[in-house]
mmCIF file of N, CA and C in Angstrom:
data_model
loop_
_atom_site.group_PDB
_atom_site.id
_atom_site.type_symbol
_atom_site.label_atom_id
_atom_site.label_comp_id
_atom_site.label_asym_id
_atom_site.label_seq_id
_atom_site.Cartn_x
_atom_site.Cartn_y
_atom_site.Cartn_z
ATOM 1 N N UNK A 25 16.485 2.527 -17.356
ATOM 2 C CA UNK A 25 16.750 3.798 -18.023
ATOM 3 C C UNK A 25 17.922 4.547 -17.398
ATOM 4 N N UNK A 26 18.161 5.263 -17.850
ATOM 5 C CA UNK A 26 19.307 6.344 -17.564
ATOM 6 C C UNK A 26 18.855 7.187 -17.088
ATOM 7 N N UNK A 27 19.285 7.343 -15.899
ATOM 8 C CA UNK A 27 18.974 8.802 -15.218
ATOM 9 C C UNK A 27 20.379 10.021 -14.443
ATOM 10 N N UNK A 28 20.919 10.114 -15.407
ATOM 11 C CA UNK A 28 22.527 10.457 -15.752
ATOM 12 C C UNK A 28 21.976 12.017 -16.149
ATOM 13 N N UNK A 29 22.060 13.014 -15.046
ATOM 14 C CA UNK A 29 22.120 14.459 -14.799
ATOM 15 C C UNK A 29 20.744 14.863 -14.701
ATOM 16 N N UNK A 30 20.101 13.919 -13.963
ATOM 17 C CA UNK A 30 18.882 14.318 -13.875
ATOM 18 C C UNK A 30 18.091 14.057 -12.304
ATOM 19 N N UNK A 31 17.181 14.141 -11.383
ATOM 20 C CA UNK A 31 17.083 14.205 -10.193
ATOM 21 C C UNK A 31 15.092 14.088 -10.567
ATOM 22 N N UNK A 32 14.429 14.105 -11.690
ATOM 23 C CA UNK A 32 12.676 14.338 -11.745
ATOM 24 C C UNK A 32 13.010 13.748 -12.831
ATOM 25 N N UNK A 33 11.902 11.987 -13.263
ATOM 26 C CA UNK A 33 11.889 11.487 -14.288
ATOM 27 C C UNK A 33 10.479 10.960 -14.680
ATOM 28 N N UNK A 34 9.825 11.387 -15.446
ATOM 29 C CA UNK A 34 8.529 10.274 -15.771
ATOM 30 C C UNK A 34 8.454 9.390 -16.438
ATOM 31 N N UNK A 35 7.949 8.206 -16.285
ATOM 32 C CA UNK A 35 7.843 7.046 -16.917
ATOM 33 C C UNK A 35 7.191 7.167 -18.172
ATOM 34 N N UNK A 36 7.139 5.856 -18.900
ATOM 35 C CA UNK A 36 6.797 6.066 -20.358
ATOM 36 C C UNK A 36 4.888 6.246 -19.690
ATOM 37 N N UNK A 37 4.244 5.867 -20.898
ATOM 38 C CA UNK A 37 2.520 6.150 -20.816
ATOM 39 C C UNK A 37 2.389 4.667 -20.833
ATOM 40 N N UNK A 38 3.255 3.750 -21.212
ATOM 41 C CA UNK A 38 2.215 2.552 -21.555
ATOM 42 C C UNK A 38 3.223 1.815 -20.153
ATOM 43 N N UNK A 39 2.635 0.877 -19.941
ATOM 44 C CA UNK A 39 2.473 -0.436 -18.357
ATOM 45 C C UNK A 39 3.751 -0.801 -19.143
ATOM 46 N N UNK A 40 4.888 -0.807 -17.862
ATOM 47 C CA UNK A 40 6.241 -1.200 -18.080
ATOM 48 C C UNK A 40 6.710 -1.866 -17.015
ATOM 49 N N UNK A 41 7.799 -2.587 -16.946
ATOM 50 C CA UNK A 41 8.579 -3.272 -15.613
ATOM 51 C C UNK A 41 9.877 -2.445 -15.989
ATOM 52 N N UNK A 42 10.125 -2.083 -14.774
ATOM 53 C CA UNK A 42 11.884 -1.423 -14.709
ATOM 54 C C UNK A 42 12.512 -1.882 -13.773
ATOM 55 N N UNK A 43 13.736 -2.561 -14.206
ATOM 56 C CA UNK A 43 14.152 -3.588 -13.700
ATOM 57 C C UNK A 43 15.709 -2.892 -13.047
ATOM 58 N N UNK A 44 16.510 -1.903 -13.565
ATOM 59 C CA UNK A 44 17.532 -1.221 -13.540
ATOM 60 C C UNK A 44 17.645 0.372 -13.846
ATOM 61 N N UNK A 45 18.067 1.255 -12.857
ATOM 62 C CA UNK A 45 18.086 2.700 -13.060
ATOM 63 C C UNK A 45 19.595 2.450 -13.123
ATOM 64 N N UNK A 46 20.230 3.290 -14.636
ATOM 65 C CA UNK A 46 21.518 3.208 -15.270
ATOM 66 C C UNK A 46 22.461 4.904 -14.929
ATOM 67 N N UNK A 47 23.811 4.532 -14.681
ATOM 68 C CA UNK A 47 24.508 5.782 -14.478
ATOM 69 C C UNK A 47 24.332 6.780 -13.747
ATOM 70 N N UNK A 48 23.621 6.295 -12.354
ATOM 71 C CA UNK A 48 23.686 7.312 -11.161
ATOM 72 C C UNK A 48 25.320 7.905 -10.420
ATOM 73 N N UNK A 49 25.291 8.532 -9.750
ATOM 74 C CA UNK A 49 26.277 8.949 -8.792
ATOM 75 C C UNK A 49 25.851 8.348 -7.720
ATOM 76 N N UNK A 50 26.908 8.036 -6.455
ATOM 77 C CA UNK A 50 27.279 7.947 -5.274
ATOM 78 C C UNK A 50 26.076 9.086 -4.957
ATOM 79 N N UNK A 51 24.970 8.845 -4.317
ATOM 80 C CA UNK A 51 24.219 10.097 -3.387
ATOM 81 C C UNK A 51 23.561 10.658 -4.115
ATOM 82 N N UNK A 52 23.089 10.506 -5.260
ATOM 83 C CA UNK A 52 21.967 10.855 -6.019
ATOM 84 C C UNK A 52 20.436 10.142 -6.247
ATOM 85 N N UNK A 53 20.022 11.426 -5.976
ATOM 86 C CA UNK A 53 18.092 10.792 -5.310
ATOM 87 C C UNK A 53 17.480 11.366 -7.068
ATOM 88 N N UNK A 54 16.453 10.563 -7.123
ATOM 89 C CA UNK A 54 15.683 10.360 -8.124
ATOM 90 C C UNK A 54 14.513 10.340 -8.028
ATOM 91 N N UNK A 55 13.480 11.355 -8.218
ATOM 92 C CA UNK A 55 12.339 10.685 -8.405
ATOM 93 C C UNK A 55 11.164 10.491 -9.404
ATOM 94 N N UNK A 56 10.671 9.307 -9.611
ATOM 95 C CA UNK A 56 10.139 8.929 -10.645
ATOM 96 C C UNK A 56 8.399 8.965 -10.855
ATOM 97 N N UNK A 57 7.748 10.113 -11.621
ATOM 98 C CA UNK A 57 6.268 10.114 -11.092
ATOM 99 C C UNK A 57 5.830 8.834 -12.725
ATOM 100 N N UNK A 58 4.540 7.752 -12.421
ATOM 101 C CA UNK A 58 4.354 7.265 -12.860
ATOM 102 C C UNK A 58 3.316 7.255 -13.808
ATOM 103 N N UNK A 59 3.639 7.424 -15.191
ATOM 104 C CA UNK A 59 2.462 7.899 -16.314
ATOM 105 C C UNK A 59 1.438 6.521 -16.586
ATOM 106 N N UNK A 60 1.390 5.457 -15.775
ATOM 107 C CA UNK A 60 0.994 4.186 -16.157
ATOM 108 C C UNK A 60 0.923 3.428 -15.064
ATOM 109 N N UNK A 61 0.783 2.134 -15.075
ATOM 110 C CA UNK A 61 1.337 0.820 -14.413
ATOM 111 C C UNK A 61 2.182 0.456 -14.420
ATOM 112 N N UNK A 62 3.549 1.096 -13.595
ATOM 113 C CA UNK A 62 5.181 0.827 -13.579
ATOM 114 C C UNK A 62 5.266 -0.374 -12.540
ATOM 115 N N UNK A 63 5.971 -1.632 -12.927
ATOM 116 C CA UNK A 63 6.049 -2.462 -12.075
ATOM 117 C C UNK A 63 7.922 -2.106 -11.810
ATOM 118 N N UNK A 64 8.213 -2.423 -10.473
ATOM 119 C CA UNK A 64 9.642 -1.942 -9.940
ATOM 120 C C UNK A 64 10.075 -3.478 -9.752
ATOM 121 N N UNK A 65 10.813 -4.293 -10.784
ATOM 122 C CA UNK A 65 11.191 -5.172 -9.974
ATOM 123 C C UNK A 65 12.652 -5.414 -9.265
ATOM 124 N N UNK A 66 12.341 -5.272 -7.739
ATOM 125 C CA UNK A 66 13.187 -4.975 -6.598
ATOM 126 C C UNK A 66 14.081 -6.435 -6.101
ATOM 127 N N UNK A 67 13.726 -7.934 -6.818
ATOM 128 C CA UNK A 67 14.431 -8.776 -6.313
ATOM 129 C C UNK A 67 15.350 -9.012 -7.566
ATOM 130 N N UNK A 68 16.517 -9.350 -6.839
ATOM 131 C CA UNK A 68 17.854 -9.868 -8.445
ATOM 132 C C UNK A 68 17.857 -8.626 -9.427
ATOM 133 N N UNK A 69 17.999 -7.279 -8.671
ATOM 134 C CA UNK A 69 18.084 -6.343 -9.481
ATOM 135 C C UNK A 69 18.903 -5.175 -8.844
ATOM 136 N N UNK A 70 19.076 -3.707 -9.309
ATOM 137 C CA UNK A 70 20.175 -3.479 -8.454
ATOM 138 C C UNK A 70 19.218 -2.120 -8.121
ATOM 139 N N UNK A 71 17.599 -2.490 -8.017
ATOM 140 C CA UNK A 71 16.683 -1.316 -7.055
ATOM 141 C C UNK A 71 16.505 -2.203 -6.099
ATOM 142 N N UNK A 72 16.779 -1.492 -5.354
ATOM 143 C CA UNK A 72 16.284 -2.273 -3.493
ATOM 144 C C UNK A 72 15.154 -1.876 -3.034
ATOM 145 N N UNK A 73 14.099 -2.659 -2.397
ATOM 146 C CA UNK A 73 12.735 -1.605 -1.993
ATOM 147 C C UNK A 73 11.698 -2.846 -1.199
ATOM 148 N N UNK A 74 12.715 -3.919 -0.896
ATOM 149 C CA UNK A 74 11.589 -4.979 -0.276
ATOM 150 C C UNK A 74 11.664 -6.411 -0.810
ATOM 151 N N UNK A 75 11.069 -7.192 -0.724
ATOM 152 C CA UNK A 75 11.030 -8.576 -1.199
ATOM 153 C C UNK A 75 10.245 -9.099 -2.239
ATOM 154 N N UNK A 76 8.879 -7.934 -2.236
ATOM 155 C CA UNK A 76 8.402 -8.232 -3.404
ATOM 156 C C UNK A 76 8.390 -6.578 -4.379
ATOM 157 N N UNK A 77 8.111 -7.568 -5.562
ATOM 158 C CA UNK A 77 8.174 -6.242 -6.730
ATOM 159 C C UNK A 77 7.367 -4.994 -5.963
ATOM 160 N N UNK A 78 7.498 -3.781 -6.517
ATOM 161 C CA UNK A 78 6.118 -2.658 -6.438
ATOM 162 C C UNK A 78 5.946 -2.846 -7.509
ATOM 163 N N UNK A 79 4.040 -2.059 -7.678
ATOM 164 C CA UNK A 79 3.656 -1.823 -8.858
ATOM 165 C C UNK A 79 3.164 -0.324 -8.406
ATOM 166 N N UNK A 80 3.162 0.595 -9.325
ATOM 167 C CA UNK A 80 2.459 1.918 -8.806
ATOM 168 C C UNK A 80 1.300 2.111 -9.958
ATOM 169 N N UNK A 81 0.436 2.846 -10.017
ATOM 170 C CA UNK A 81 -0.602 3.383 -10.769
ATOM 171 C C UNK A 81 -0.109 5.246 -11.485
ATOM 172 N N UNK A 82 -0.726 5.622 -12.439
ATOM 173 C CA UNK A 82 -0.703 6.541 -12.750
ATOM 174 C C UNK A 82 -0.345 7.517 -11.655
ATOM 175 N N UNK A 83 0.178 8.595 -12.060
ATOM 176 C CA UNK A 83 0.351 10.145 -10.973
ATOM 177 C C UNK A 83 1.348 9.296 -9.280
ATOM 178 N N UNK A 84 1.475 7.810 -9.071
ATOM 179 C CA UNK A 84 2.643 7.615 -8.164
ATOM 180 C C UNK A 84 3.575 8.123 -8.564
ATOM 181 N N UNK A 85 4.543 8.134 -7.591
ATOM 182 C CA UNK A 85 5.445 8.743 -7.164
ATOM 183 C C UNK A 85 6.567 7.594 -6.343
ATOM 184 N N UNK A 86 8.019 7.555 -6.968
ATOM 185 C CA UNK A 86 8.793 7.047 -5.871
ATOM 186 C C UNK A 86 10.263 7.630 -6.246
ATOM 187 N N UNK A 87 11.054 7.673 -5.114
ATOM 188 C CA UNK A 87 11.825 8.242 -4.709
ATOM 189 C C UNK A 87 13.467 7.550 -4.456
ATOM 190 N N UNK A 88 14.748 7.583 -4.818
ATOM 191 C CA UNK A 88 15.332 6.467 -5.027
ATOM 192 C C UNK A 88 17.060 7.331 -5.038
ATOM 193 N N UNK A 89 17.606 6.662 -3.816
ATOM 194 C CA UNK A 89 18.963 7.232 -3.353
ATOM 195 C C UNK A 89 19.579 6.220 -3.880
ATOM 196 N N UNK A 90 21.451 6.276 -3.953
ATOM 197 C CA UNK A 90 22.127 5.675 -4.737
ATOM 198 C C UNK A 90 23.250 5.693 -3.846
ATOM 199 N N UNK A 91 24.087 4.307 -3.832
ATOM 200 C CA UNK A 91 24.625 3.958 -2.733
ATOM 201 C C UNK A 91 26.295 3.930 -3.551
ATOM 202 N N UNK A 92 26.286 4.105 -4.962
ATOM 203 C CA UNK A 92 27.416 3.671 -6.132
ATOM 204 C C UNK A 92 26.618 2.362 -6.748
ATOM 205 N N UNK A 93 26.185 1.554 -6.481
ATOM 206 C CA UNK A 93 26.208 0.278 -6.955
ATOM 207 C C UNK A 93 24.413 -0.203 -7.403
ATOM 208 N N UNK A 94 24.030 0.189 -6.005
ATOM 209 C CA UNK A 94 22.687 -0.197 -5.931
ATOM 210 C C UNK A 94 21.561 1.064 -5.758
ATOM 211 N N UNK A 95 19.933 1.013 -6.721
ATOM 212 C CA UNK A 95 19.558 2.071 -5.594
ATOM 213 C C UNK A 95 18.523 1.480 -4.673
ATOM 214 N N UNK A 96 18.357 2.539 -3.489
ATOM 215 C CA UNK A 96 17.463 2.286 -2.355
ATOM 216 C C UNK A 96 16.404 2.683 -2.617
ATOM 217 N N UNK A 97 14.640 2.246 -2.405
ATOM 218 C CA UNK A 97 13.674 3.126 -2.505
ATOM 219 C C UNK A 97 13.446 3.879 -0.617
ATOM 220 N N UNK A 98 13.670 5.457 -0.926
ATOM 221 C CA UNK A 98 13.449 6.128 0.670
ATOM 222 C C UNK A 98 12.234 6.478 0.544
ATOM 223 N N UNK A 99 11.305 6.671 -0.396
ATOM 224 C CA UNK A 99 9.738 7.067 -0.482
ATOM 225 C C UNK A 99 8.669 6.400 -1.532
ATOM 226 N N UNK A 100 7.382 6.751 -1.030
ATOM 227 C CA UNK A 100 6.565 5.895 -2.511
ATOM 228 C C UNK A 100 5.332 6.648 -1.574
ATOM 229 N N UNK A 101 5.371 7.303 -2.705
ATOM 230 C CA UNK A 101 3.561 8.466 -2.420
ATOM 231 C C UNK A 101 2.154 8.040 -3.709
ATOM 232 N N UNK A 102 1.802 7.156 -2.740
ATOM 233 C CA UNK A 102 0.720 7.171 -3.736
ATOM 234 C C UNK A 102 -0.603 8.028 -3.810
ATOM 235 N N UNK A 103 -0.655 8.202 -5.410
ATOM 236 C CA UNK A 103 -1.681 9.563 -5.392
ATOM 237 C C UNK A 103 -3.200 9.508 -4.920
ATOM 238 N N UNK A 104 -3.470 8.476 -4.870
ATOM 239 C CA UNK A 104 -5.045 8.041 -4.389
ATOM 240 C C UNK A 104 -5.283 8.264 -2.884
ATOM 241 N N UNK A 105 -4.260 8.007 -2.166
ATOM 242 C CA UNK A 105 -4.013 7.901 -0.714
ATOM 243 C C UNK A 105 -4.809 9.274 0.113
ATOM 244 N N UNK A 106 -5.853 9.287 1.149
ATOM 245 C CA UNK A 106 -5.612 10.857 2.136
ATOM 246 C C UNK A 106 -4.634 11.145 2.372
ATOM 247 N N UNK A 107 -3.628 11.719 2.508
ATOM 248 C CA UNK A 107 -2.487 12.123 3.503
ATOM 249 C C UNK A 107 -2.940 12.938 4.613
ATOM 250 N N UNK A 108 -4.277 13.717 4.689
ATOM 251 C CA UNK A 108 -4.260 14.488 5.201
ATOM 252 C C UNK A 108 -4.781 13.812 7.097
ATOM 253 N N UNK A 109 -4.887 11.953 6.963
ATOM 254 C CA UNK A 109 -5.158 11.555 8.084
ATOM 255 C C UNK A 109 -3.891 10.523 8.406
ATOM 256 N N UNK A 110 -4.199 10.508 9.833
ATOM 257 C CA UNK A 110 -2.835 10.008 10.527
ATOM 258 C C UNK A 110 -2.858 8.688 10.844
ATOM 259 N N UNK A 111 -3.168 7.756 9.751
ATOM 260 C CA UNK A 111 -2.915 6.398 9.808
ATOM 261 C C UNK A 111 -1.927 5.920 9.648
ATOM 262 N N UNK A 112 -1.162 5.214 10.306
ATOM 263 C CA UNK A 112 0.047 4.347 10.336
ATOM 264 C C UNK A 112 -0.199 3.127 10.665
ATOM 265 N N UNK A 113 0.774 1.835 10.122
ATOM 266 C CA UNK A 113 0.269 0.392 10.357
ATOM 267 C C UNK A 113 -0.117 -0.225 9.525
ATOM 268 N N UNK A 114 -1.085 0.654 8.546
ATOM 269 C CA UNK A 114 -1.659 0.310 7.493
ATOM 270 C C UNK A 114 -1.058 -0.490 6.447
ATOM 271 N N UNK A 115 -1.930 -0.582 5.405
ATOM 272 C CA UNK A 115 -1.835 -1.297 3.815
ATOM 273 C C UNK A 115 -1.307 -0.006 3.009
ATOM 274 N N UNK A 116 -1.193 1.476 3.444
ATOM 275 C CA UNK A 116 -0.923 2.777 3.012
ATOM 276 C C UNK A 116 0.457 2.685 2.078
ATOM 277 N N UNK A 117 0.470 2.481 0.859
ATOM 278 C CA UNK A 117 2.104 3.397 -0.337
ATOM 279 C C UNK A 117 2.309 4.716 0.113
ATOM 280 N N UNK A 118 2.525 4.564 1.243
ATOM 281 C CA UNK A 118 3.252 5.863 1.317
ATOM 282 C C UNK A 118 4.515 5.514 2.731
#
């Protein structure tokens, strides 16, 4: 999708793969809360975020800087998660 003058985007409602975020700027962060089962696929694509795809659930959240060419994922808050305890190490989307 296009995310060309915009910085807060929600996904469609129905289970999608997004494979390419279109017409960013140099240094523009994005973030995308998820109305569904958004699968991110991050290999042979020009979102960076790891080796294997993400998938997020409803009410996720991810977050996505732009380098000119490629984007980076810098966050992924998932809504199910405590935040309010201090686990690190974990299996934790966040």
């Amino acid at each position: 999708p296009s995310v060309s003058g915009g910085s807060i985007f929600n996904s469609g409602s129905a289970t999608e793969t997004i494979t390419y975020l279109m017409e960013g700027t140099i240094g523009q962060t994005v973030t995308i809360i998820s109305k569904a089962a958004i699968t991110y696929d991050v290999t042979g694509t020009n979102l960076k975020g790891g080796s294997t795809d993400i998938v997020t659930a409803s009410g996720d959240t991810t977050t996505w800087i732009h380098n000119g060419s490629k984007w980076y994922l810098i966050s992924w808050m998932n809504v199910d998660e405590n935040l309010t305890e201090a686990t690190w190490g974990g299996t934790d989307g966040f």
